Short mmCIF file of C-alpha atoms in Angstrom, two decimals:
data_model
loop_
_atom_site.label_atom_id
_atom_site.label_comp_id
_atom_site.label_asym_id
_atom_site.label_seq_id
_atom_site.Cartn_x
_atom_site.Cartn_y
_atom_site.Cartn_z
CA UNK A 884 98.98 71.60 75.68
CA UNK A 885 99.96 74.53 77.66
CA UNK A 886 103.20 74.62 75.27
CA UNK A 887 101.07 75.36 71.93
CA UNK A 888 99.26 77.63 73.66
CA UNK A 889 102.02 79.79 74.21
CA UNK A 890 103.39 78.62 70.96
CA UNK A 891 100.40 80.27 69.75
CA UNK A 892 100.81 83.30 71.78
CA UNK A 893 104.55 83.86 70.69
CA UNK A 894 103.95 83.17 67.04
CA UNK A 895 101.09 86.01 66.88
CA UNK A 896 103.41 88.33 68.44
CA UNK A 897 106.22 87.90 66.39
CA UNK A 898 103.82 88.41 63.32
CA UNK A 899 102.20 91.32 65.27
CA UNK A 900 98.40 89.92 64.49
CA UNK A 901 95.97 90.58 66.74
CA UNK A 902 93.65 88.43 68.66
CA UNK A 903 90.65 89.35 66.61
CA UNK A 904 92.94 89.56 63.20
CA UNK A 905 93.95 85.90 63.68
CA UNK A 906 89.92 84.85 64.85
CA UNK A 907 88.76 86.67 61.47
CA UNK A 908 91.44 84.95 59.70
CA UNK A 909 90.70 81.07 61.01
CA UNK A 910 86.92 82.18 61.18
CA UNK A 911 86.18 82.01 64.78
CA UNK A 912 84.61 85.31 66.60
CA UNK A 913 87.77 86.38 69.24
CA UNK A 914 86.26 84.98 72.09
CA UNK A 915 87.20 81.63 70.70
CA UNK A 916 90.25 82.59 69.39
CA UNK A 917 91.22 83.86 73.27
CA UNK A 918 90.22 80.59 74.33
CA UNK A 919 92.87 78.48 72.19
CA UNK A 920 95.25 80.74 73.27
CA UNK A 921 95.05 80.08 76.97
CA UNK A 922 94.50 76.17 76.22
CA UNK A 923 94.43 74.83 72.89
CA UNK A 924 93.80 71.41 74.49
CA UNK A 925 90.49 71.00 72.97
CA UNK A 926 91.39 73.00 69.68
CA UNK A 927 90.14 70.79 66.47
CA UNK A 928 93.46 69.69 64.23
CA UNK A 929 91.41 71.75 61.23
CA UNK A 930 91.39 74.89 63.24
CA UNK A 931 94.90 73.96 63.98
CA UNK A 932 95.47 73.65 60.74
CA UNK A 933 94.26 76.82 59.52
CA UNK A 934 96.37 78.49 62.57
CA UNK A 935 99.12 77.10 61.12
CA UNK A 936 98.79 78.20 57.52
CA UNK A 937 97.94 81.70 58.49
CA UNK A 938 101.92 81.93 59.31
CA UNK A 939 103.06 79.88 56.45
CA UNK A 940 103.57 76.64 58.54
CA UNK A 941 102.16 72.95 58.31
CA UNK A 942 101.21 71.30 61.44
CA UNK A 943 104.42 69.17 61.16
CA UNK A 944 106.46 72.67 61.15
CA UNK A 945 104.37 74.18 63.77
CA UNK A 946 104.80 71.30 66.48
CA UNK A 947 108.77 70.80 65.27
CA UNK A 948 110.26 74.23 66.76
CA UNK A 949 110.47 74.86 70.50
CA UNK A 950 108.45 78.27 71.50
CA UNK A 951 111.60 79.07 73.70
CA UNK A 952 113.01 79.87 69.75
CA UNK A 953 110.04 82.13 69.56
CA UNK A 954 110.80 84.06 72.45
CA UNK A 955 114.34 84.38 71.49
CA UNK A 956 113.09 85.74 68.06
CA UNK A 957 111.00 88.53 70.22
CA UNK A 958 113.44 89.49 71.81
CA UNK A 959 116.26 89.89 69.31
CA UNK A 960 118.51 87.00 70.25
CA UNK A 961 119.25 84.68 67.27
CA UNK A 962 118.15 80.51 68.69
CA UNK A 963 121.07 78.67 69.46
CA UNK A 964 119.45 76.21 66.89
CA UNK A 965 120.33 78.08 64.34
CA UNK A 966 124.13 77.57 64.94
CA UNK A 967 126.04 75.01 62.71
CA UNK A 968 127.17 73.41 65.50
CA UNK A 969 123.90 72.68 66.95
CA UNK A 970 122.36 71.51 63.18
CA UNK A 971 123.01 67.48 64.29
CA UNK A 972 121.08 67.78 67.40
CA UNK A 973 118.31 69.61 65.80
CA UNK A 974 117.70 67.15 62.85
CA UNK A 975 117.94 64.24 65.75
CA UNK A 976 114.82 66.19 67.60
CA UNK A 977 113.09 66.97 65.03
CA UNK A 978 113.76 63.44 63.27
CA UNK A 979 112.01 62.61 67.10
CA UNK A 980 108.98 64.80 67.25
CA UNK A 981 108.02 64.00 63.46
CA UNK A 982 108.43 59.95 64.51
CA UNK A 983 106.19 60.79 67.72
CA UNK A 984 103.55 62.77 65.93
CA UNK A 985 102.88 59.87 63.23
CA UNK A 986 102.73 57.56 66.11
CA UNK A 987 99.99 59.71 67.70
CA UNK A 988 97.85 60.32 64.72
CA UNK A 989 97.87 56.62 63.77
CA UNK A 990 96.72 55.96 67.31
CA UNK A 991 94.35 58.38 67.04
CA UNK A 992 92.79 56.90 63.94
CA UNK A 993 93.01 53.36 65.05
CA UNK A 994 90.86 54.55 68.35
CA UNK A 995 88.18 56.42 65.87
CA UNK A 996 88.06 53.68 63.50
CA UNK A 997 87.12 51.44 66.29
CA UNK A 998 84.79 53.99 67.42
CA UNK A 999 83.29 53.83 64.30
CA UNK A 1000 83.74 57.66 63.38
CA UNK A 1001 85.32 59.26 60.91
CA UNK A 1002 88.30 62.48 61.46
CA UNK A 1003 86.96 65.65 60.92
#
């Protein structure tokens, strides 16, 4: 998950939060927070969650964009995403990563039902 971590790191410097503003925010102490940052591996899909909504996103929107975009956004370059031509191929991925994420999460609560836990 080394890509959402730097995901992570990118979309807290485009905002310009810091470390500790975005722990406070998602109520972990920054230590935590520093953690998730340099692997969100083992991050909980609520913490997740409230990552995401601190910039607005859903987890759907916040795995669907490529942090390469990010860094273009940092550094002043519009995404070549964002030209019409490239609109097709863009739906098509993200048409992709939204089909691959369902198939995930289902697996994932197939294997805790026959755990016998419940999702957080």
């Amino acid at each position: 998950m080394k890509d959402l971590s730097r995901k992570l790191f990118c979309l807290r410097a485009l905002h310009g939060y810091t470390q500790a503003y975005v722990a406070k925010q998602i109520g972990v102490s920054t230590t935590i927070y520093v953690g998730i940052e340099k692997d969100a591996s083992a991050i909980p899909v609520k913490r997740l969650g409230s990552i995401a909504a601190l910039y607005d996103l859903t987890l759907e929107n916040l795995f669907a964009f490529d942090e390469k975009d990010l860094i273009a956004l940092l550094k002043g370059k519009i995404p070549a995403i964002l030209q019409e031509e490239f609109l097709p191929q863009l739906v098509a991925k993200l048409d992709a990563i939204n089909k691959l994420l369902c198939q995930l999460v289902q697996h994932a609560l197939s294997q805790l039902r026959n755990n016998g836990t419940k999702p957080d």
